[in-house]
XYZ file of C-alpha atoms in Angstrom:
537
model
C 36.373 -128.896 39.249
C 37.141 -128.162 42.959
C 36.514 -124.153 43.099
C 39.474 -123.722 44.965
C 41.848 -124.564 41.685
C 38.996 -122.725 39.133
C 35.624 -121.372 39.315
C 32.633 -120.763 36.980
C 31.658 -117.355 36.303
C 29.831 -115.049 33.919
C 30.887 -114.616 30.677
C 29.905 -112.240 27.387
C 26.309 -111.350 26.306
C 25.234 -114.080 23.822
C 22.301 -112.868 23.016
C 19.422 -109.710 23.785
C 15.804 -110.133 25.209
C 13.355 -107.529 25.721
C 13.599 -108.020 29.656
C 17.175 -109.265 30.126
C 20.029 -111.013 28.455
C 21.368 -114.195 28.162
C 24.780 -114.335 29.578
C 27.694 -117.175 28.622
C 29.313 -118.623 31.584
C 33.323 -118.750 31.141
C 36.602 -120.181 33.888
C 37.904 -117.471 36.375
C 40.676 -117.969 38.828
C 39.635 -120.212 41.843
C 38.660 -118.916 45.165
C 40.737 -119.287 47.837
C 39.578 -120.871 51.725
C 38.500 -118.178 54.126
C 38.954 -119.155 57.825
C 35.988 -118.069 59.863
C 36.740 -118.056 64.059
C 33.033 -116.850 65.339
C 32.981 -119.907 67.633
C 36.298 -120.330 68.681
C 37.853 -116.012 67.853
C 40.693 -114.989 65.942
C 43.665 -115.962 68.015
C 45.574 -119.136 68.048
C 48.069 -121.089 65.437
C 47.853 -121.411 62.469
C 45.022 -123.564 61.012
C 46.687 -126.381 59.128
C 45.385 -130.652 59.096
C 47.405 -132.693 61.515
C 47.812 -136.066 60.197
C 44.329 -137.029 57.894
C 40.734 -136.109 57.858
C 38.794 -137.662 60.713
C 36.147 -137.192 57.840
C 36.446 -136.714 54.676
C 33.163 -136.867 52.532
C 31.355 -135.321 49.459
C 27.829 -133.675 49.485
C 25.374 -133.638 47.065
C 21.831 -132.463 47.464
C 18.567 -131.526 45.783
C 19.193 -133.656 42.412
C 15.804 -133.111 41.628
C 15.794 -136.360 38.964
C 13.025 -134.874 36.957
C 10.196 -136.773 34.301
C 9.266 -134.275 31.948
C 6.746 -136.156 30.739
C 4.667 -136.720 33.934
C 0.928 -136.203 33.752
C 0.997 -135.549 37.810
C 3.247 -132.027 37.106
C 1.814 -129.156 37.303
C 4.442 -126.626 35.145
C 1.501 -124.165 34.124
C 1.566 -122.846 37.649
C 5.078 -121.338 36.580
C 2.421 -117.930 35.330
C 1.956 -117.357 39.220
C 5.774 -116.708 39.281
C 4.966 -113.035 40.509
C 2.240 -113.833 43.236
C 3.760 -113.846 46.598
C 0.514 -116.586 47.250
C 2.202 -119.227 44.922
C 5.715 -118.821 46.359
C 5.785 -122.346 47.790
C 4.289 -124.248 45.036
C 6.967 -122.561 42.686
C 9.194 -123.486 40.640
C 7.253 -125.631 38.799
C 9.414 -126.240 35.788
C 13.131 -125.324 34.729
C 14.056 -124.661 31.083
C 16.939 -126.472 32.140
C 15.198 -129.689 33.775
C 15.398 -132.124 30.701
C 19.153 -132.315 31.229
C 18.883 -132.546 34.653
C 20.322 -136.691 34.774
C 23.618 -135.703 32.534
C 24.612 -132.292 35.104
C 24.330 -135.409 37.602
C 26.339 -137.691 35.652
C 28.984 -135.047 35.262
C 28.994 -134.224 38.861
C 29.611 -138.053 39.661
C 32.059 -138.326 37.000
C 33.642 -134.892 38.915
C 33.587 -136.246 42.491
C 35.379 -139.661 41.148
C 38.228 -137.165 39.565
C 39.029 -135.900 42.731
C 42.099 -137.974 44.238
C 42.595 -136.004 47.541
C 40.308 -133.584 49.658
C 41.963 -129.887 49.135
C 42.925 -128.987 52.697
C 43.998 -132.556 54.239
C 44.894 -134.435 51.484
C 42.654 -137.333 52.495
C 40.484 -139.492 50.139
C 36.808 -139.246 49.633
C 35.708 -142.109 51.742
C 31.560 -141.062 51.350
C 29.275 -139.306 49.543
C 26.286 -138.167 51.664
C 23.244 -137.184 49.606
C 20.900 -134.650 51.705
C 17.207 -135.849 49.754
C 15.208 -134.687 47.167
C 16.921 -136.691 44.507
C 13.797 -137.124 42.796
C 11.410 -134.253 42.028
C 7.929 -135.796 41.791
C 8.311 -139.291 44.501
C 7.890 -141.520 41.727
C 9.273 -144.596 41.099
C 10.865 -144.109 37.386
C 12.804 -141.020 38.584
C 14.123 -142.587 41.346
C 15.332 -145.432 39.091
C 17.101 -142.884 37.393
C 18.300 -141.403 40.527
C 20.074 -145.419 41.295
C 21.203 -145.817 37.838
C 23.140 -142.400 38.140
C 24.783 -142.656 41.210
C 25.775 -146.854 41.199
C 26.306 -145.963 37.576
C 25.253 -148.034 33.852
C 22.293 -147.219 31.858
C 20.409 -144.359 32.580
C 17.085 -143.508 30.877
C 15.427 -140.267 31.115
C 12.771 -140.633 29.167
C 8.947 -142.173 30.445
C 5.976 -142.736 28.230
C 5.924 -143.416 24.638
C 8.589 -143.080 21.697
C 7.253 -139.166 21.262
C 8.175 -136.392 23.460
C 5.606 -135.879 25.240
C 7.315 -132.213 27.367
C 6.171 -128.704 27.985
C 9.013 -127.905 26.072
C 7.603 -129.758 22.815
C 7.474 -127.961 20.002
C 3.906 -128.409 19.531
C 2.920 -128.313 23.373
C 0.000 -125.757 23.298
C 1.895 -123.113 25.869
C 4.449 -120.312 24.862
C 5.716 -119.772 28.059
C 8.600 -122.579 28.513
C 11.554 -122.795 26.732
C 11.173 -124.878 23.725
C 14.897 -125.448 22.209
C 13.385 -127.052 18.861
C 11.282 -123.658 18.343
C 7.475 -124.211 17.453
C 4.421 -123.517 15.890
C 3.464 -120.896 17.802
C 6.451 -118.730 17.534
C 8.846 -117.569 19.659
C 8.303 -118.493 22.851
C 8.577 -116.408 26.208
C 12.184 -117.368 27.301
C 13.409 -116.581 23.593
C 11.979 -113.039 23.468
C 12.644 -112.119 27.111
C 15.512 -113.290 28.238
C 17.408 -114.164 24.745
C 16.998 -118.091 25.147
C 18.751 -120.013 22.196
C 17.690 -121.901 19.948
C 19.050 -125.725 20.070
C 17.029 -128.182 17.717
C 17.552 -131.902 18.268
C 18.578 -130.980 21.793
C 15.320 -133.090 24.199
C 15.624 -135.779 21.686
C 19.263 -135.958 22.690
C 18.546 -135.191 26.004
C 15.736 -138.246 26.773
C 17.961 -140.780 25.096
C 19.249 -143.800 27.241
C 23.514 -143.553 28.156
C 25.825 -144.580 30.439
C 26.687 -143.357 33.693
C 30.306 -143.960 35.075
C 28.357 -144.368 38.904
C 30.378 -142.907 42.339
C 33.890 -145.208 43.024
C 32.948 -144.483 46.803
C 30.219 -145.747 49.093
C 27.663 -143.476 49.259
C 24.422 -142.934 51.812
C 20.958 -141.249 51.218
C 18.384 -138.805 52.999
C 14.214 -138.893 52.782
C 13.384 -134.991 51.562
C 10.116 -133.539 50.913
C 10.480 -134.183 46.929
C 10.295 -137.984 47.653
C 7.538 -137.720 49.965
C 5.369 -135.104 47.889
C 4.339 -134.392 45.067
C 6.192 -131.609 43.344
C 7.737 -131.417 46.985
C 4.307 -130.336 48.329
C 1.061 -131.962 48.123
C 0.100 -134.972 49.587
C 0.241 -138.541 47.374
C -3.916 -138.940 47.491
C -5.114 -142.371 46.038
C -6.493 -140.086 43.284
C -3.219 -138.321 42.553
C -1.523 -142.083 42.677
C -3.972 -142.845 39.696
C -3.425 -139.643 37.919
C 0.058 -140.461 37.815
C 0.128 -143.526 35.865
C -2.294 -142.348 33.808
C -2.967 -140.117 30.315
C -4.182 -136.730 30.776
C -2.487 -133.718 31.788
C -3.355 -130.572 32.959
C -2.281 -127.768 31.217
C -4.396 -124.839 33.017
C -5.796 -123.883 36.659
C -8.872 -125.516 37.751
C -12.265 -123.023 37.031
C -12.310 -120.885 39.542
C -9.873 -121.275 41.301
C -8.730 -119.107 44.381
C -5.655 -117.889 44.609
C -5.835 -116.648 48.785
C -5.934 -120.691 49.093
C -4.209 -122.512 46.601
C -1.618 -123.675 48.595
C -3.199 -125.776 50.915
C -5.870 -127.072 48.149
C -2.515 -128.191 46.903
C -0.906 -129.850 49.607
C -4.315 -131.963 50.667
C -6.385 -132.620 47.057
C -3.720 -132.089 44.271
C -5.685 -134.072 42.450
C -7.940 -130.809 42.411
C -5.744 -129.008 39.926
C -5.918 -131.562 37.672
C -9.879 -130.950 36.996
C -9.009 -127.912 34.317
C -8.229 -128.367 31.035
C -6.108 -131.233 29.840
C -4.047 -133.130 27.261
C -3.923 -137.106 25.963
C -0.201 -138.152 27.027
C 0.833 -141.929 27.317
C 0.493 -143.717 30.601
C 3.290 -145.054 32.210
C 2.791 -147.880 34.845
C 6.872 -147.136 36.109
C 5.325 -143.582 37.548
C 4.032 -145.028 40.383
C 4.571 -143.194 43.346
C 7.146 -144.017 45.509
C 5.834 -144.467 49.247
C 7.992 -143.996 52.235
C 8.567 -148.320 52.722
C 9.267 -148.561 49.035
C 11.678 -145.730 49.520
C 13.509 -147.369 51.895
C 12.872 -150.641 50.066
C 14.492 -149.475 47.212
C 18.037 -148.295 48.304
C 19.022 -152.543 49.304
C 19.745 -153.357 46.521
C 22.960 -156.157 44.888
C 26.238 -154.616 45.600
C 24.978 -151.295 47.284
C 27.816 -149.544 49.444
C 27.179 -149.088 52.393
C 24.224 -151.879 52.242
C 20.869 -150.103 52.169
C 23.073 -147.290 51.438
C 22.600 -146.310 54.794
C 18.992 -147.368 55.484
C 18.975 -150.392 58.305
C 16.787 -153.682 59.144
C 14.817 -151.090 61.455
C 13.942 -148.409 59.089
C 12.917 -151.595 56.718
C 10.482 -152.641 59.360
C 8.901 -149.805 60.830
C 9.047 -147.819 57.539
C 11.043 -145.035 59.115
C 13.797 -143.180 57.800
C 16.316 -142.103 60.321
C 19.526 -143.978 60.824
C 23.154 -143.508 62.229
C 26.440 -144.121 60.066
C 29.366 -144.191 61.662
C 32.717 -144.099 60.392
C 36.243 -144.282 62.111
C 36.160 -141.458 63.692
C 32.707 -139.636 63.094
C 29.292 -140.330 64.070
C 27.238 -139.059 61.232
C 22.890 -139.272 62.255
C 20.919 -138.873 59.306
C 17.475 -137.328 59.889
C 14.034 -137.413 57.646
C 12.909 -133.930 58.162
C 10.084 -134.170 55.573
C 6.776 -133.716 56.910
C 4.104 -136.521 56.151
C 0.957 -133.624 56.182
C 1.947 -131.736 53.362
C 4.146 -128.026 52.641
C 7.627 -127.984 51.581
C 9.040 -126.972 54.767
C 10.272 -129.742 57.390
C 9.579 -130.804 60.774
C 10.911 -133.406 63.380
C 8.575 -135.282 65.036
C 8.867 -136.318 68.742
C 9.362 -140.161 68.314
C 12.521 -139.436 65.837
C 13.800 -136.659 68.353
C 13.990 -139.292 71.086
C 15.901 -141.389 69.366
C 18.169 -138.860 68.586
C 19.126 -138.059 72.448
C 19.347 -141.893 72.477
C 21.761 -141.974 69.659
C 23.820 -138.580 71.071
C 24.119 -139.997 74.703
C 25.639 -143.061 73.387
C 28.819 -140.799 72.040
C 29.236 -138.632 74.608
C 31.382 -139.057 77.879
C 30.118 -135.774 79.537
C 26.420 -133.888 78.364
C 23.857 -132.204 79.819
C 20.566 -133.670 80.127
C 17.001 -131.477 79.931
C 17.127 -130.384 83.297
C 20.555 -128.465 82.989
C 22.595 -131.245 84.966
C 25.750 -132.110 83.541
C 25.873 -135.876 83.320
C 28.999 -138.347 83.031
C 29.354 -141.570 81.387
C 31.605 -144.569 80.721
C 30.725 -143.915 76.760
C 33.778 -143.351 74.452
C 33.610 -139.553 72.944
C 32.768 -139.242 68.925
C 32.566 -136.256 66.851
C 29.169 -135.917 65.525
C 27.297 -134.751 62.359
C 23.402 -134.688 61.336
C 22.552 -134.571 58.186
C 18.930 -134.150 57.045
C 17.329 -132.292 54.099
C 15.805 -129.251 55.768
C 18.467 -126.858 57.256
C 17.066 -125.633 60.880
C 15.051 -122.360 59.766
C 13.049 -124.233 57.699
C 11.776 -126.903 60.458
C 8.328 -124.421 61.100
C 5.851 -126.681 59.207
C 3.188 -126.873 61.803
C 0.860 -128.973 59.528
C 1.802 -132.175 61.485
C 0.029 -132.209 64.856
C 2.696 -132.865 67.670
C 6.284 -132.149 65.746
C 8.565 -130.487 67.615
C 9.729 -126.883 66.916
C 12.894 -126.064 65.473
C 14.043 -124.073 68.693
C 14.067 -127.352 70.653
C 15.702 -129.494 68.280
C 18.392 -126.744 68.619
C 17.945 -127.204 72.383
C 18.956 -130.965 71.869
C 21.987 -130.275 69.672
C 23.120 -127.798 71.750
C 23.416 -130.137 75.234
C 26.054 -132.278 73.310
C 29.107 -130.909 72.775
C 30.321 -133.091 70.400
C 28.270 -131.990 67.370
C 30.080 -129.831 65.513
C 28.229 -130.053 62.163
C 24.608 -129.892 60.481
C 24.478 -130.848 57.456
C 21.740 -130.135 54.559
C 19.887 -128.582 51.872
C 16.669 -127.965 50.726
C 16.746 -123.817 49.746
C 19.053 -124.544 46.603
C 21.322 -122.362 48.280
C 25.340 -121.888 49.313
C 25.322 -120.683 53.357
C 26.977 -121.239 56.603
C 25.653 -120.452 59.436
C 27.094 -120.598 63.001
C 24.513 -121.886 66.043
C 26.892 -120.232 69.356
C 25.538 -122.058 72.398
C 24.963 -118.806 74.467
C 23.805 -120.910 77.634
C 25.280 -124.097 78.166
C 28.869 -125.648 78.462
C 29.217 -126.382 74.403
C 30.031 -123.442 72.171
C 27.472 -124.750 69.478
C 28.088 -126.120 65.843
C 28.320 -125.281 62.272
C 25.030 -125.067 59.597
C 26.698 -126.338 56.230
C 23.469 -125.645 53.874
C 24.755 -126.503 50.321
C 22.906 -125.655 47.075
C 21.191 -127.624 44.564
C 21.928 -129.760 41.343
C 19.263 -128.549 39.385
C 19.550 -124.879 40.265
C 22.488 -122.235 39.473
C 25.344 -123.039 40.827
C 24.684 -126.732 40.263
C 27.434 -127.733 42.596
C 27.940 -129.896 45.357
C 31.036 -129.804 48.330
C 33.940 -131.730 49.475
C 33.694 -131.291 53.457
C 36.460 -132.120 56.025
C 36.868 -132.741 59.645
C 40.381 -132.390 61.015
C 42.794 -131.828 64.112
C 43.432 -128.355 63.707
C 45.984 -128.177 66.246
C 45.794 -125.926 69.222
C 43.003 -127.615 70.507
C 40.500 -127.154 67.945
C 38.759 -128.936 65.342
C 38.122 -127.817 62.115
C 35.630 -128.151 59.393
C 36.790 -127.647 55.610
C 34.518 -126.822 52.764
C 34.917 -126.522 49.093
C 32.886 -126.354 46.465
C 32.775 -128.626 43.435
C 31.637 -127.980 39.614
C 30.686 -130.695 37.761
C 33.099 -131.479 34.683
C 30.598 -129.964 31.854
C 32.323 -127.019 29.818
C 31.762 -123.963 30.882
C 30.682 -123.107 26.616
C 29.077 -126.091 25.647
C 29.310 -124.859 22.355
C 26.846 -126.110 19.707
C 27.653 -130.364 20.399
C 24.897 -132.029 22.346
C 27.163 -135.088 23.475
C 26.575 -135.744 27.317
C 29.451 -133.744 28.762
C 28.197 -130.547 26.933
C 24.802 -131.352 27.606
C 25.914 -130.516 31.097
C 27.313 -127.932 30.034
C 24.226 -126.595 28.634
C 22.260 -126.898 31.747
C 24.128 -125.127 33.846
C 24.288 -121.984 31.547
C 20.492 -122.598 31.142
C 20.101 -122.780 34.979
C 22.476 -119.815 35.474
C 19.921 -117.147 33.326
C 16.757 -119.025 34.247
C 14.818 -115.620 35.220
C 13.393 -117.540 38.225
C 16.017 -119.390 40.573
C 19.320 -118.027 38.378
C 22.168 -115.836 38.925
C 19.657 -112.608 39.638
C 19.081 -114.816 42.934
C 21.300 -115.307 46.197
C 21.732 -118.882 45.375
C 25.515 -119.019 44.591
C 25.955 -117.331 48.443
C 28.671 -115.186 49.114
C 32.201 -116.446 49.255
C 31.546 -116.847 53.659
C 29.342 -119.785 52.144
C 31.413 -121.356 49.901
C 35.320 -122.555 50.220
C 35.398 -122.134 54.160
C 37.445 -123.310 56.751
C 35.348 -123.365 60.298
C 36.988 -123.736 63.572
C 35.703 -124.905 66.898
C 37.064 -126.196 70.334
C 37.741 -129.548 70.061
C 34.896 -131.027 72.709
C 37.343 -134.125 73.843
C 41.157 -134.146 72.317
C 41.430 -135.791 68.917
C 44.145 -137.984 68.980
C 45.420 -140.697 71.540
């Protein structure tokens, strides 16, 4: 399960489709740690832990807890696949996405297995989860989302006792998978890419079981999938309506113009709902899932760290931007989503002062906004931000007054003592040095690790250690969740995990033809940087 020991990789041809074929995924020999110097250059000792992890954590982002069976999705859009004026409302739908909770629930089950980080030895003492954990910000998905990660019963399923999926057999639209077959005939994904046949597999897949839950303590993040719908339009009173409700599109709206379908989409949704539709059964648990309730929703009995994360303040002001600190580490988690609408992110102004606040407090030396270096009586801590959008993604200008990316970078870059961003958001492996080309800091790392739902569908064990020679180092390996890598023809949970990654490894869309598994710079790294203040006492 940790990459370094074995790795997932392609396998055979299973089976031929007119426009590609689908591939099994078999076990390869792992991939070693490559040390990369850009901030600190080649020379010095060896790189090796002294003593344990000042942090040792895992990493988990873009879950994407998905209901199916939502009349407030919009999966038809998936035809647009090829027009460069849908890219940000895409994808849509996944042939993978009804197994979505069990690759989850393996993952868990995969981060619990792991008794020491690779390159310290250390234990797991966190799990940080970098937001959209929930695909559609509604309240049923993120009670999924809870049920998976503090573990017991976990039901995928919404609506009434039928199926009521795209991938239906008698849903009126061949292009989605549909594992039971259907009355149509084959559909799209069977004839073009060589998509199996699995009958019984969503009735398997929607039915309630048990999740073993995360042994450690684990924190949470606000992305743009639990402030959006579909991670892009905003949640209008007439969308809110439309999701508990019973129709469901299943076609554009008359007329409909492409040039400016996005932004019809991110301020009236509700508009491409007004085409043809579908009875499905309403479900009062869809409710979407505003920002309080969000917060709201993580205090709950027994939750480690209590409001995983989430604090009296963000409860009262309905904000979403906290500090955790550990022993050693000062980690800032940052809601990056942006309230107006778009998938991209954004930082506005009130959240960025409170981040200098929070910065200055951990720093002994900095520099302030004028360029002065400035001295303190503060004790020194390392630092991390997490957030869901990585930095090249913070250009959503939709919000009147956020602040650029290139001055949050600014910010970061006056305190030394972050070494580490942390995120997600692009479903994508990559690292990413920021070099501080004017200051006294030499800059930080960009950890940007892919998603759950997409190919790889793995997560990361990251540590922070004395690297000796006055430098600090930042460890990275990547995780596979325990499915098999052939989940053979058994639809128990564990090779129903299985099934979805090999499903989400030749989806034609966000699979292995992408960039999304990174290159192996991105992947098990070890990234140096001069220690800001020294380590140990």
């Amino acid at each position: 399960m940790l990459t370094v020991h074995e790795r997932i990789v392609p396998g055979p041809v299973l089976r031929a489709g007119s426009s590609s074929s689908y591939r099994s995924l078999v076990t390869a020999e792992g991939e070693r740690h490559s040390v990369r110097t850009e901030l600190t250059g080649p020379t010095g000792p060896e790189i090796r832990a002294r003593g344990e992890a000042l942090l040792a954590i895992g990493h988990m982002t873009d879950l994407h807890v998905t209901d199916v069976e939502s009349p407030a999705r919009f999966e038809f859009l998936n035809r647009f696949a090829g027009d460069s004026r849908f890219r940000e409302l895409l994808t849509m739908q996944r042939p993978q996405e009804a197994l979505n909770s069990h690759a989850i629930a393996a993952m868990v089950r995969a981060i619990n297995a792991i008794e020491a980080a690779p390159v310290s030895g250390s234990p797991i003492e966190l799990l940080v989860m970098t937001g959209d954990a929930i695909d559609n910000a509604q309240a049923n998905e993120f009670a999924t989302y809870t049920a998976l990660f503090e573990g017991g019963m976990v039901n995928p399923a919404s609506g009434g006792i039928e199926i009521e999926s795209v991938q239906s057999p008698g849903w009126p639209d061949g292009i989605f998978w549909k594992p039971d077959g259907g009355g149509f005939g084959p559909d799209h994904f069977r004839v073009a890419y060589g998509f199996p046949l699995v009958p019984g597999l969503l009735d398997r897949a929607m039915r309630p079981f048990e999740s073993q839950g995360l042994r450690m303590p684990w924190i949470g993040c606000h992305g743009n999938h639990e402030e959006l719908c579909q991670g892009v339009g905003i949640v209008t009173p007439e969308l809110a309506r439309a999701m508990v409700a019973g129709r469901k599109p299943i076609g554009v709206p008359e007329g409909l113009d492409a040039a400016t379908a996005l932004e019809t989409f991110v301020t009236r949704p509700q508009h491409f709902m007004s085409g043809a539709t579908v009875a499905v059964t309403a479900d009062p648990n869809r409710k979407p899932l505003a920002i309080g309730a969000f917060v709201e929703a993580h205090f709950r009995p027994g939750a480690r760290p209590d409001g995983h994360g989430f604090t009296p303040t963000n409860r009262r002001d309905r904000t979403s931007y906290y500090l955790h600190d550990t022993s050693a580490v000062r980690l800032i988690v940052l809601d990056t989503s942006c309230r107006a609408g778009g998938a991209d992110g954004c930082v506005e102004r009130d959240q960025l002062a409170w981040l200098e606040e929070k910065l200055m407090e951990v720093h002994a030396v900095y520099t302030d906004s004028a360029g002065n270096t400035v001295h303190t009586s503060n004790a020194n801590r390392l630092v991390v931000i997490a957030s869901h959008h990585p930095l090249f993604t913070l250009r959503n200008d939709r919000l009147a007054g956020a602040a650029p990316a290139d001055e949050l970078l600014r910010l970061l870059h006056r305190f030394a003592n972050v070494i580490l961003c942390l995120n997600g958001h692009v479903h994508l492996n990559l690292v990413q040095p920021h070099a501080n080309r004017e200051g006294s800091s030499v800059g930080f790392w960009e950890v940007t690790t892919g998603s759950m739902v997409d190919w790889p569908c793995q997560g990361r064990v990251v540590e922070i250690f004395d690297a000796g020679g006055g430098r600090v180092a930042i460890a990275c390996t990547m995780v596979d969740h325990d499915g098999p890598a052939d989940p053979g023809p058994a639809l128990a949970p564990a090779e129903m995990a299985g099934l979805h990654r090999q499903l989400a490894f030749n989806d034609p869309i966000a699979g292995a033809l992408t960039t999304r598994a990174g290159t192996s710079a991105d992947r098990n790294v070890i990234l140096t940087l001069p220690a800001p203040f020294p380590l140990r006492a």
